[in-house]
Tab-separated table of C-alpha atoms in Angstrom:
chain	number	residue	atom	x	y	z
A	1	MET	CA	-3.524	-17.861	14.711
A	2	LEU	CA	-0.387	-19.936	12.801
A	3	SER	CA	1.271	-22.506	15.100
A	4	SER	CA	4.567	-24.108	14.862
A	5	SER	CA	2.953	-26.707	12.882
A	6	CYS	CA	2.213	-24.503	10.048
A	7	PHE	CA	6.142	-24.276	9.136
A	8	HIS	CA	6.322	-27.614	8.178
A	9	ARG	CA	8.020	-28.436	4.936
A	10	SER	CA	10.271	-31.374	3.809
A	11	GLY	CA	12.724	-32.003	6.352
A	12	LEU	CA	12.915	-28.537	7.866
A	13	ILE	CA	10.239	-28.729	10.589
A	14	GLN	CA	9.307	-32.167	11.834
A	15	HIS	CA	5.335	-31.212	11.668
A	16	ARG	CA	2.314	-31.966	9.394
A	17	SER	CA	-0.608	-29.410	9.074
A	18	ASN	CA	-3.385	-28.448	6.906
A	19	SER	CA	-2.303	-24.927	6.983
A	20	PRO	CA	-1.052	-22.808	3.768
A	21	LEU	CA	2.589	-23.477	4.491
A	22	GLY	CA	2.126	-27.161	5.942
A	23	ALA	CA	0.068	-29.067	3.629
A	24	LEU	CA	2.879	-30.993	2.146
A	25	VAL	CA	4.216	-34.742	2.795
A	26	ALA	CA	7.825	-34.771	4.162
A	27	GLN	CA	10.137	-35.525	1.237
A	28	PRO	CA	13.754	-34.333	-0.104
A	29	ALA	CA	14.308	-31.212	-1.556
A	30	LEU	CA	14.026	-31.532	-4.993
A	31	ASN	CA	16.680	-30.007	-7.722
A	32	CYS	CA	14.671	-28.032	-9.764
A	33	ALA	CA	13.933	-24.331	-10.751
A	34	ALA	CA	10.713	-22.531	-10.112
A	35	PRO	CA	10.950	-19.067	-11.045
A	36	GLY	CA	7.281	-18.241	-10.636
A	37	VAL	CA	5.617	-14.999	-11.914
A	38	ARG	CA	7.462	-11.707	-11.819
A	39	ILE	CA	5.727	-8.305	-11.933
A	40	HIS	CA	8.109	-5.631	-12.716
A	41	GLY	CA	7.760	-1.919	-11.712
A	42	GLN	CA	8.243	0.671	-14.293
A	43	GLN	CA	10.109	4.146	-14.252
A	44	SER	CA	7.434	6.321	-12.975
A	45	SER	CA	6.381	9.127	-15.699
A	46	SER	CA	5.076	11.455	-13.056
A	47	ALA	CA	6.218	15.128	-12.574
A	48	CYS	CA	9.216	14.039	-10.143
A	49	LYS	CA	10.716	11.851	-13.061
A	50	HIS	CA	12.175	9.665	-10.432
A	51	GLN	CA	14.302	7.286	-11.657
A	52	ALA	CA	13.790	4.397	-8.835
A	53	SER	CA	9.930	3.643	-8.480
A	54	THR	CA	7.863	0.938	-7.343
A	55	HIS	CA	4.642	-0.368	-8.350
A	56	LEU	CA	1.607	-0.849	-5.566
A	57	LEU	CA	-0.512	-3.642	-7.031
A	58	ARG	CA	-3.732	-4.698	-5.322
A	59	GLY	CA	-7.217	-6.003	-6.063
A	60	PRO	CA	-10.171	-4.239	-7.715
A	61	ALA	CA	-13.190	-4.613	-5.861
A	62	LEU	CA	-14.600	-4.129	-2.594
A	63	SER	CA	-13.672	-7.596	-1.339
A	64	SER	CA	-12.104	-9.684	-4.059
A	65	TRP	CA	-9.271	-11.384	-4.563
A	66	SER	CA	-6.804	-10.698	-7.653
A	67	THR	CA	-5.490	-13.485	-9.647
A	68	ARG	CA	-2.337	-12.746	-11.453
A	69	THR	CA	-1.731	-13.915	-14.917
A	70	GLY	CA	1.264	-13.099	-17.181
A	71	GLY	CA	2.543	-10.407	-15.459
A	72	ARG	CA	-0.684	-8.345	-15.195
A	73	ILE	CA	-3.110	-8.167	-12.194
A	74	VAL	CA	-6.886	-9.185	-13.371
A	75	GLY	CA	-9.229	-8.819	-10.625
A	76	VAL	CA	-11.836	-12.100	-10.248
A	77	GLN	CA	-15.120	-10.165	-11.155
A	78	GLY	CA	-13.150	-9.036	-14.494
A	79	GLN	CA	-12.100	-5.461	-13.579
A	80	ALA	CA	-8.214	-4.557	-14.474
A	81	SER	CA	-6.235	-3.619	-11.122
A	82	GLU	CA	-4.496	-0.388	-10.578
A	83	THR	CA	-0.682	0.277	-10.440
A	84	LEU	CA	0.776	3.535	-9.199
A	85	ASN	CA	4.707	4.209	-9.329
A	86	LEU	CA	5.983	5.061	-5.657
A	87	PRO	CA	9.657	6.136	-5.532
A	88	TYR	CA	11.565	4.155	-3.138
A	89	ASP	CA	14.740	5.910	-3.265
A	90	ILE	CA	13.908	9.006	-1.156
A	91	ASP	CA	12.442	9.165	2.476
A	92	LEU	CA	9.002	8.367	3.050
A	93	GLU	CA	8.607	11.888	4.985
A	94	GLN	CA	9.778	13.433	1.885
A	95	PRO	CA	7.333	14.747	-0.735
A	96	LEU	CA	7.823	14.464	-4.415
A	97	PRO	CA	9.874	17.196	-5.748
A	98	GLY	CA	7.598	20.483	-6.564
A	99	PHE	CA	4.524	19.396	-4.083
A	100	ASP	CA	3.715	20.172	-0.673
A	101	SER	CA	4.008	17.873	2.364
A	102	ILE	CA	1.346	15.733	3.122
A	103	LYS	CA	1.655	17.276	6.946
A	104	ASP	CA	1.123	20.839	6.015
A	105	ALA	CA	-1.604	19.589	3.688
A	106	LEU	CA	-3.426	18.076	6.393
A	107	ALA	CA	-2.928	21.432	8.661
A	108	ASP	CA	-4.787	23.295	5.930
A	109	LEU	CA	-7.546	20.701	5.691
A	110	ALA	CA	-8.165	20.909	9.194
A	111	ALA	CA	-8.671	24.505	8.910
A	112	GLY	CA	-11.026	24.306	6.446
A	113	LYS	CA	-8.718	25.095	3.370
A	114	PHE	CA	-8.963	23.130	-0.116
A	115	LEU	CA	-6.401	20.852	-1.264
A	116	VAL	CA	-5.167	20.139	-4.995
A	117	VAL	CA	-4.743	16.274	-5.353
A	118	LEU	CA	-3.085	14.796	-8.382
A	119	ASP	CA	-3.207	11.074	-8.851
A	120	ASP	CA	-0.688	9.183	-11.282
A	121	GLU	CA	0.001	10.247	-14.764
A	122	ASN	CA	-0.605	6.577	-15.906
A	123	ARG	CA	-4.003	6.450	-14.148
A	124	GLU	CA	-6.827	9.264	-14.568
A	125	ASN	CA	-3.711	11.895	-14.828
A	126	GLU	CA	-6.251	14.550	-13.242
A	127	GLY	CA	-6.384	16.888	-9.928
A	128	ASP	CA	-9.022	17.323	-7.839
A	129	LEU	CA	-10.206	20.132	-5.322
A	130	ILE	CA	-10.878	18.444	-1.976
A	131	ILE	CA	-12.040	19.791	1.353
A	132	ALA	CA	-13.155	18.086	4.322
A	133	ALA	CA	-17.007	17.338	4.049
A	134	ASP	CA	-17.569	18.935	7.589
A	135	LYS	CA	-16.161	21.983	6.499
A	136	ALA	CA	-17.853	22.650	3.676
A	137	THR	CA	-19.673	26.004	3.485
A	138	THR	CA	-21.680	28.045	0.723
A	139	GLU	CA	-18.482	29.778	-0.287
A	140	ALA	CA	-16.291	26.787	-0.861
A	141	MET	CA	-18.941	24.936	-2.712
A	142	ALA	CA	-18.944	28.166	-4.813
A	143	PHE	CA	-15.582	28.178	-5.495
A	144	MET	CA	-15.711	24.352	-6.349
A	145	VAL	CA	-18.308	24.834	-9.300
A	146	GLU	CA	-16.486	27.889	-10.642
A	147	TYR	CA	-13.174	25.810	-11.227
A	148	THR	CA	-14.257	22.564	-11.505
A	149	SER	CA	-16.473	20.100	-13.782
A	150	GLY	CA	-19.298	20.926	-11.464
A	151	VAL	CA	-20.264	17.415	-10.450
A	152	ILE	CA	-19.473	17.556	-6.563
A	153	CYS	CA	-18.960	13.897	-4.970
A	154	ILE	CA	-18.437	13.070	-1.491
A	155	GLY	CA	-16.252	9.950	-0.515
A	156	MET	CA	-17.461	8.034	2.704
A	157	GLU	CA	-16.983	4.925	4.292
A	158	GLY	CA	-19.053	2.189	3.702
A	159	ARG	CA	-20.580	1.616	7.095
A	160	ASP	CA	-21.755	5.366	7.014
A	161	LEU	CA	-23.366	4.889	3.434
A	162	ASP	CA	-25.044	1.717	4.676
A	163	ARG	CA	-26.674	3.632	7.792
A	164	LEU	CA	-28.048	6.089	5.586
A	165	ARG	CA	-28.750	3.440	3.061
A	166	LEU	CA	-27.228	4.739	0.085
A	167	PRO	CA	-26.535	1.728	-2.589
A	168	LEU	CA	-24.349	1.499	-5.161
A	169	MET	CA	-25.800	2.856	-8.420
A	170	VAL	CA	-24.996	-0.112	-10.223
A	171	SER	CA	-23.207	-3.304	-9.018
A	172	SER	CA	-19.701	-4.205	-9.086
A	173	ALA	CA	-20.070	-6.396	-11.665
A	174	GLU	CA	-22.097	-3.946	-14.098
A	175	ASN	CA	-20.081	-1.113	-13.108
A	176	GLU	CA	-18.362	-0.065	-16.536
A	177	GLU	CA	-16.657	3.347	-15.184
A	178	ALA	CA	-13.291	4.008	-16.416
A	179	MET	CA	-12.000	3.695	-12.687
A	180	TYR	CA	-14.669	1.593	-11.219
A	181	THR	CA	-15.558	4.286	-9.071
A	182	ALA	CA	-18.109	2.908	-6.570
A	183	PHE	CA	-20.972	5.642	-7.232
A	184	THR	CA	-23.999	4.943	-4.883
A	185	VAL	CA	-27.724	6.459	-5.689
A	186	THR	CA	-27.349	10.319	-5.510
A	187	VAL	CA	-29.118	12.375	-2.647
A	188	ASP	CA	-30.361	16.058	-1.683
A	189	LEU	CA	-31.059	17.125	1.921
A	190	ARG	CA	-34.862	16.585	2.451
A	191	ASP	CA	-35.587	19.811	4.362
A	192	GLY	CA	-34.032	23.264	4.606
A	193	ILE	CA	-33.294	23.535	0.983
A	194	THR	CA	-34.741	24.320	-2.405
A	195	THR	CA	-33.877	22.880	-5.502
A	196	GLY	CA	-30.628	21.396	-4.051
A	197	ILE	CA	-28.177	22.795	-6.978
A	198	SER	CA	-27.225	25.964	-5.667
A	199	ALA	CA	-23.966	26.387	-3.474
A	200	ALA	CA	-25.641	26.815	-0.331
A	201	ASP	CA	-28.097	23.704	-0.649
A	202	ARG	CA	-24.794	21.388	-1.927
A	203	ALA	CA	-23.066	22.629	1.223
A	204	ASN	CA	-25.910	21.594	3.804
A	205	THR	CA	-26.436	18.062	1.836
A	206	ILE	CA	-22.478	17.615	2.278
A	207	ARG	CA	-22.489	18.842	5.860
A	208	LYS	CA	-25.368	16.793	6.679
A	209	LEU	CA	-23.884	13.617	5.115
A	210	ALA	CA	-20.783	14.144	6.975
A	211	ASP	CA	-22.767	14.408	10.219
A	212	PRO	CA	-22.458	10.828	12.156
A	213	SER	CA	-26.092	11.515	13.723
A	214	ALA	CA	-27.662	11.879	10.040
A	215	ARG	CA	-30.489	9.565	9.560
A	216	PRO	CA	-31.717	7.936	5.910
A	217	GLU	CA	-35.048	9.336	5.947
A	218	GLU	CA	-33.311	13.447	6.081
A	219	PHE	CA	-32.362	12.906	2.278
A	220	ARG	CA	-34.267	12.631	-0.869
A	221	ARG	CA	-32.884	10.333	-3.908
A	222	PRO	CA	-32.063	11.257	-6.700
A	223	GLY	CA	-30.558	14.491	-5.863
A	224	HIS	CA	-27.506	16.810	-7.170
A	225	ILE	CA	-24.717	15.029	-4.758
A	226	PHE	CA	-22.946	12.174	-5.558
A	227	PRO	CA	-21.513	9.957	-2.858
A	228	LEU	CA	-19.003	7.677	-3.646
A	229	ARG	CA	-18.241	4.564	-1.677
A	230	TYR	CA	-14.660	4.302	-0.163
A	231	ARG	CA	-12.748	1.167	-0.442
A	232	PRO	CA	-11.168	-0.186	2.885
A	233	GLY	CA	-7.595	0.403	3.138
A	234	GLY	CA	-7.741	3.498	1.273
A	235	VAL	CA	-5.097	4.557	-1.225
A	236	ILE	CA	-2.963	1.600	-0.072
A	237	VAL	CA	-5.296	-0.463	-1.738
A	238	ARG	CA	-6.818	1.914	-4.120
A	239	PRO	CA	-4.824	4.988	-5.431
A	240	GLY	CA	-7.908	6.951	-6.297
A	241	HIS	CA	-9.515	10.312	-5.376
A	242	THR	CA	-12.463	9.010	-3.795
A	243	GLU	CA	-9.805	7.296	-1.007
A	244	ALA	CA	-7.623	10.155	-0.915
A	245	SER	CA	-10.437	12.626	0.319
A	246	VAL	CA	-11.393	10.001	3.027
A	247	ASP	CA	-7.947	9.258	4.275
A	248	LEU	CA	-7.123	12.990	4.207
A	249	SER	CA	-10.213	13.901	6.090
A	250	ARG	CA	-9.413	11.245	8.272
A	251	LEU	CA	-5.752	12.124	8.905
A	252	ALA	CA	-6.964	15.729	9.340
A	253	GLY	CA	-8.971	15.131	12.497
A	254	CYS	CA	-12.440	15.769	10.592
A	255	SER	CA	-15.032	13.406	9.857
A	256	PRO	CA	-14.165	10.486	7.481
A	257	ALA	CA	-15.679	12.380	4.413
A	258	GLY	CA	-14.354	14.249	1.940
A	259	VAL	CA	-15.832	16.423	-0.997
A	260	LEU	CA	-14.096	16.169	-4.301
A	261	CYS	CA	-14.088	17.157	-7.684
A	262	GLU	CA	-11.956	17.473	-11.074
A	263	ILE	CA	-10.272	20.987	-11.834
A	264	VAL	CA	-10.934	22.045	-15.183
A	265	ASN	CA	-9.189	24.673	-17.431
A	266	LYS	CA	-11.917	27.418	-17.744
A	267	SER	CA	-10.762	28.369	-21.085
A	268	ASP	CA	-12.252	24.962	-22.811
A	269	GLY	CA	-13.630	23.159	-20.096
A	270	SER	CA	-10.604	20.593	-20.780
A	271	MET	CA	-9.088	18.896	-17.666
A	272	SER	CA	-5.784	20.309	-16.243
A	273	ARG	CA	-2.707	18.454	-16.297
A	274	THR	CA	0.090	18.746	-13.837
A	275	PRO	CA	1.404	21.969	-15.085
A	276	GLU	CA	-1.789	23.879	-15.056
A	277	LEU	CA	-2.353	22.305	-11.421
A	278	LEU	CA	0.790	23.473	-10.104
A	279	GLN	CA	-0.012	26.997	-11.387
A	280	PHE	CA	-3.750	26.855	-10.303
A	281	ALA	CA	-2.542	26.067	-6.559
A	282	LYS	CA	-0.197	28.883	-6.692
A	283	GLU	CA	-2.619	31.357	-8.007
A	284	HIS	CA	-5.133	30.321	-5.023
A	285	GLY	CA	-2.571	29.912	-2.344
A	286	LEU	CA	-3.517	26.128	-2.069
A	287	LYS	CA	-1.416	23.282	-1.160
A	288	CYS	CA	-0.701	20.951	-4.120
A	289	ILE	CA	-0.315	17.413	-3.225
A	290	THR	CA	0.165	13.905	-4.982
A	291	ILE	CA	-1.617	10.506	-4.040
A	292	ALA	CA	1.493	8.774	-4.220
A	293	ASP	CA	2.517	10.774	-1.057
A	294	LEU	CA	-0.107	10.165	0.734
A	295	ILE	CA	0.210	6.582	0.324
A	296	ARG	CA	4.043	6.950	1.333
A	297	TYR	CA	3.111	9.167	4.426
A	298	ARG	CA	0.461	6.072	5.699
A	299	LEU	CA	3.120	3.573	4.964
A	300	ARG	CA	5.382	5.673	7.536
A	301	HIS	CA	3.091	6.715	10.123
A	302	GLU	CA	0.231	4.293	10.496
A	303	GLN	CA	0.249	0.999	12.163
A	304	LEU	CA	0.350	-1.712	9.425
A	305	VAL	CA	1.086	-4.842	11.401
A	306	SER	CA	0.188	-6.465	14.837
A	307	HIS	CA	2.395	-8.986	16.610
A	308	THR	CA	-0.326	-11.652	17.176
A	309	SER	CA	1.638	-14.966	18.272
A	310	VAL	CA	4.965	-16.427	19.042
A	311	ALA	CA	6.058	-19.893	18.807
A	312	GLN	CA	8.863	-22.276	19.282
A	313	LEU	CA	9.916	-24.271	16.133
A	314	PRO	CA	12.389	-27.048	16.499
A	315	THR	CA	14.098	-27.179	12.915
A	316	ARG	CA	16.977	-29.245	11.022
A	317	HIS	CA	18.942	-26.093	11.865
A	318	GLY	CA	18.071	-26.103	15.571
A	319	MET	CA	15.516	-24.223	17.596
A	320	LEU	CA	14.314	-20.919	15.807
A	321	THR	CA	11.303	-18.536	16.908
A	322	ALA	CA	8.281	-17.607	14.607
A	323	HIS	CA	6.640	-14.727	15.388
A	324	THR	CA	3.669	-13.879	13.639
A	325	PHE	CA	2.094	-10.274	12.171
A	326	THR	CA	-1.351	-9.642	11.033
A	327	SER	CA	-1.701	-7.120	8.234
A	328	ALA	CA	-3.895	-4.298	9.102
A	329	ILE	CA	-4.249	-3.709	5.052
A	330	ASP	CA	-5.733	-7.193	4.099
A	331	GLY	CA	-5.325	-9.557	7.068
A	332	THR	CA	-2.719	-11.634	5.772
A	333	GLU	CA	-0.649	-13.468	8.343
A	334	HIS	CA	3.388	-12.745	7.629
A	335	VAL	CA	6.016	-14.277	9.666
A	336	CYS	CA	9.487	-13.655	11.060
A	337	PHE	CA	11.687	-16.603	11.992
A	338	THR	CA	14.251	-15.218	14.195
A	339	ALA	CA	17.425	-16.711	15.935
A	340	GLY	CA	18.756	-15.475	19.160
A	341	GLU	CA	17.476	-12.153	21.162
A	342	LEU	CA	17.041	-9.424	18.354
A	343	GLN	CA	16.052	-6.743	21.204
A	344	GLY	CA	18.320	-3.879	21.100
A	345	ARG	CA	20.795	-5.680	18.888
A	346	GLU	CA	22.579	-3.822	16.199
A	347	SER	CA	23.987	-5.221	13.072
A	348	VAL	CA	21.289	-8.114	12.611
A	349	LEU	CA	21.255	-10.406	9.633
A	350	ALA	CA	18.300	-10.026	7.971
A	351	HIS	CA	16.507	-11.372	4.696
A	352	VAL	CA	13.438	-10.272	2.868
A	353	HIS	CA	11.745	-13.683	1.382
A	354	HIS	CA	8.451	-13.226	-0.497
A	355	GLU	CA	6.452	-16.290	-0.220
A	356	SER	CA	6.452	-18.650	-3.559
A	357	MET	CA	4.482	-21.618	-2.569
A	358	VAL	CA	6.028	-24.244	-4.952
A	359	ALA	CA	9.290	-23.218	-4.320
A	360	ASP	CA	8.997	-22.858	-0.748
A	361	LEU	CA	7.282	-26.292	-0.355
A	362	LEU	CA	9.134	-28.145	-2.503
A	363	GLY	CA	12.786	-27.021	-2.093
A	364	CYS	CA	12.915	-25.759	-5.315
A	365	ALA	CA	15.334	-22.681	-6.158
A	366	PRO	CA	12.780	-19.564	-6.255
A	367	THR	CA	15.145	-17.970	-9.362
A	368	SER	CA	17.008	-18.655	-12.191
A	369	ASN	CA	19.903	-17.331	-10.952
A	370	SER	CA	19.853	-19.509	-7.567
A	371	PRO	CA	21.549	-22.455	-7.001
A	372	SER	CA	20.142	-25.925	-7.696
A	373	THR	CA	20.354	-27.193	-4.449
A	374	GLY	CA	18.273	-25.969	-1.551
A	375	THR	CA	15.890	-22.983	-1.202
A	376	SER	CA	16.605	-19.063	-0.548
A	377	LEU	CA	14.063	-19.792	2.352
A	378	ASP	CA	16.025	-23.092	3.702
A	379	SER	CA	19.298	-21.419	3.231
A	380	ALA	CA	18.558	-18.364	5.086
A	381	LEU	CA	17.202	-20.194	8.184
A	382	GLN	CA	20.268	-22.513	7.903
A	383	ARG	CA	22.147	-18.876	7.958
A	384	ILE	CA	20.573	-16.990	10.718
A	385	SER	CA	20.662	-20.172	12.835
A	386	ALA	CA	24.731	-20.518	12.408
A	387	GLU	CA	25.136	-16.908	12.716
A	388	GLY	CA	23.188	-17.159	16.258
A	389	HIS	CA	21.506	-13.848	15.672
A	390	GLY	CA	19.062	-13.118	12.788
A	391	VAL	CA	15.842	-12.811	11.058
A	392	VAL	CA	13.790	-14.196	7.976
A	393	ILE	CA	10.990	-12.083	6.874
A	394	TYR	CA	8.330	-14.189	5.385
A	395	LEU	CA	5.998	-12.015	3.374
A	396	ARG	CA	2.948	-14.135	2.576
A	397	ASN	CA	0.090	-13.918	-0.029
A	398	GLN	CA	2.735	-11.815	-2.522
A	399	ALA	CA	3.484	-12.222	-5.830
A	400	HIS	CA	7.005	-13.554	-6.260
A	401	LYS	CA	9.370	-10.453	-6.281
A	402	SER	CA	12.595	-12.475	-6.004
A	403	ALA	CA	15.516	-10.908	-8.050
A	404	GLU	CA	15.740	-11.788	-11.738
A	405	SER	CA	19.013	-12.918	-12.876
A	406	SER	CA	19.742	-9.187	-14.347
A	407	GLY	CA	19.780	-8.715	-10.845
A	408	LYS	CA	16.911	-6.264	-10.833
A	409	ALA	CA	13.951	-6.623	-8.259
A	410	ALA	CA	10.242	-5.789	-8.324
A	411	ILE	CA	10.082	-3.747	-5.720
A	412	ASP	CA	6.571	-3.127	-3.581
A	413	LEU	CA	6.901	-0.532	-1.369
A	414	CYS	CA	3.964	-1.998	1.025
A	415	ASP	CA	5.960	-5.051	1.239
A	416	TYR	CA	8.986	-3.036	2.975
A	417	ALA	CA	7.005	-0.729	5.105
A	418	LEU	CA	5.633	-4.155	6.413
A	419	ALA	CA	9.101	-5.389	6.782
A	420	ALA	CA	9.943	-2.355	8.314
A	421	GLN	CA	7.395	-2.211	11.364
A	422	MET	CA	7.929	-6.014	11.823
A	423	LEU	CA	11.908	-5.212	12.311
A	424	SER	CA	10.989	-2.323	14.742
A	425	ALA	CA	8.482	-4.735	16.692
A	426	LEU	CA	11.391	-7.296	17.149
A	427	GLY	CA	13.597	-4.621	18.518
A	428	ALA	CA	16.613	-4.768	15.718
A	429	LYS	CA	18.374	-1.348	15.878
A	430	SER	CA	20.145	-1.986	12.494
A	431	ILE	CA	20.474	-4.695	10.198
A	432	ARG	CA	22.887	-5.950	7.468
A	433	LEU	CA	20.520	-6.814	4.402
A	434	ALA	CA	21.251	-10.386	2.806
A	435	SER	CA	20.145	-9.215	-1.190
A	436	ASN	CA	21.987	-8.954	-4.394
A	437	THR	CA	19.377	-5.885	-5.202
A	438	PRO	CA	20.290	-2.324	-3.624
A	439	GLU	CA	16.562	-1.473	-4.593
A	440	GLN	CA	15.410	-3.551	-1.499
A	441	MET	CA	18.114	-1.563	0.657
A	442	GLN	CA	16.863	1.617	-0.854
A	443	ALA	CA	13.215	0.609	0.027
A	444	LEU	CA	14.010	-0.400	3.434
A	445	ARG	CA	15.905	2.697	4.217
A	446	SER	CA	13.109	4.923	2.771
A	447	CYS	CA	10.936	3.183	5.679
A	448	GLY	CA	13.258	4.054	8.360
A	449	VAL	CA	15.529	0.864	8.732
A	450	LYS	CA	18.890	1.290	9.340
A	451	VAL	CA	20.788	-0.829	6.750
A	452	GLU	CA	24.295	-0.649	7.722
A	453	ALA	CA	25.193	-2.788	4.827
A	454	LEU	CA	24.075	-5.112	1.542
A	455	VAL	CA	25.524	-8.725	2.087
A	456	SER	CA	25.632	-11.169	-0.699
A	457	PRO	CA	22.636	-13.586	-1.053
A	458	LEU	CA	22.123	-15.882	2.091
A	459	TRP	CA	21.492	-18.986	-0.481
A	460	THR	CA	24.653	-17.923	-2.583
A	461	SER	CA	26.901	-18.011	0.331
A	462	PHE	CA	26.007	-21.053	1.549
A	463	ALA	CA	25.608	-23.217	-1.625
A	464	ALA	CA	28.930	-21.516	-2.699
A	465	ASN	CA	31.152	-22.345	0.219
A	466	GLY	CA	28.883	-24.066	2.836
A	467	SER	CA	30.486	-21.925	5.394
A	468	ALA	CA	28.800	-19.497	7.743
A	469	HIS	CA	30.715	-16.708	6.366
A	470	HIS	CA	29.261	-13.886	3.931
A	471	LYS	CA	30.916	-11.499	1.277
A	472	GLN	CA	29.925	-7.845	1.917
A	473	LEU	CA	29.386	-5.992	-1.209
A	474	PRO	CA	31.216	-2.680	-1.422
A	475	ALA	CA	30.107	0.912	-1.281
A	476	MET	CA	26.893	0.097	0.611
A	477	HIS	CA	27.503	1.233	4.005
A	478	SER	CA	24.426	3.768	5.286
A	479	SER	CA	25.329	7.450	6.113
A	480	ARG	CA	22.401	7.144	8.635
C-alpha cells in the first residue's frame, strides 16, 4: 500500500521514502529536458481500415517484465512482445465494421456454437474456429477437422494444467514457436476411447480436460489433443487465439477452456485470410469476431482496478488527497491526486499523466514542447489546487507516452480504460481534459468518459502566464 511518504519530490511533498516515487533527495527543480522513450501507435491495416488506432504493448512471457529499447519492446527472456492495433475513436461497445458484436458471439458460444475469431493482420493474420470445451461434441469435432488444419488445441488456465500435471512441452526459454505459444505435453483420455484420433475420441478427451473434477491419472501422454497454457490477463496481455478461447468461454459462462484450430482453404490447404473467413462464417451461419473487439469488450465490462487506499498529502500547493488504485491486469499501483470533493461533480479539470521517473523526480520537462521551468506533473498539481476541484491521474509502470512536439500522442487504450474506471470510482460525472492531443479525448470517450471539452495543457497555461485560467480549444465539445 502506498502512503503519503511515497510521493516525495523536490519541494512538492515534505517527506522522504524508499518507494519508487520517493527515493530522492529534496532539491530544487532542474531546468532540463528529458523527453524519454516514446513508442508510437501505427495505423491499423486490419479489415476495418480505421484511421485512429492504438498499440497494446505487453510483455511476452508468463511472468516476465519487458524492457523498452529504441522504440521496440523486448522481453527479458528474449522473446519479442506483441502489438495489436486498436481503434480509440469508436465506443468500446461497437464492433469493428463488418464483424459481429462480442455480446452476440458470447450468446452463441454459450449455446454450443462455433465462432470464427480473427487476430490482427500484423500478427498471425489467421482465423480460428473456437468452441467452448465443455460444449464439444462428436459432430463439432468432425466439423472442426473438416475445415481446419486438424491440429486440435485446447486453451486452459495454468492452475488447471498444473492440477492435471501437464507441463510445458519445452521451457519458455527454449520456445521457438513463431508466437511463443505455450504448448504442453499432448494427451488422450485413458479410458472410454480407442486410438484417440477420431472425432468422438477427441470430443471425449476435450470434455474431460474441461471437467474441474478431472484427475491426472485419467489421461495418457502423449496423445492427440494439444493443451495450450493461457497467459494470466488473457487477451489484454497477449492478443492470441489461446487467450481468446479461454476468455470467451469464461465470459460465456462456460468452463474456462476453449477448443481452437486454424481455418484453412479446402482447395489447397492454405491459411484462410479475412475475406475468406468472413465468407466462411456467412456460409455456415457463424458469428465472426476479432480479438481486438474482445480486448475492447473486456476493457469496458471488467473491473480493471480496485480502490486500495487514500492518504492526505501536504504539498507546496496545499493539501491534496492521493487515491491509490491497483490494476487487476498486472498489479501495478496507480495514483489519483485530487483537490476537493469530486463525487457527483460535473466539469472536473483532469489531467492524465504517464510516469516518467527522471522527469517527475528531478523536475525536468517531460517533452520537447514543454516549458523549461517546472514539470507537467508539478504544474498539474498546482493547477488543480488553484482550481479547488480537479484530478491528476498518475499512471505508473508505463512507457512515456506524452505528446510529441508535433502534437501526436502514443495511445495505449488500456491506459485510458484504467483512467476511466478511476474517474468513475472517484465519482466525477464529466471532465474537462487538460491535453493538447485530441486522441486522448477520443480514447477516454470511447471508454465511456463524458469529456465536455479539451483545454490547453496544464503546464503550458501556467508557464505562459502563471495564472489559474486556461484556454479552451475550439470545436472540442462532447455531443454526449
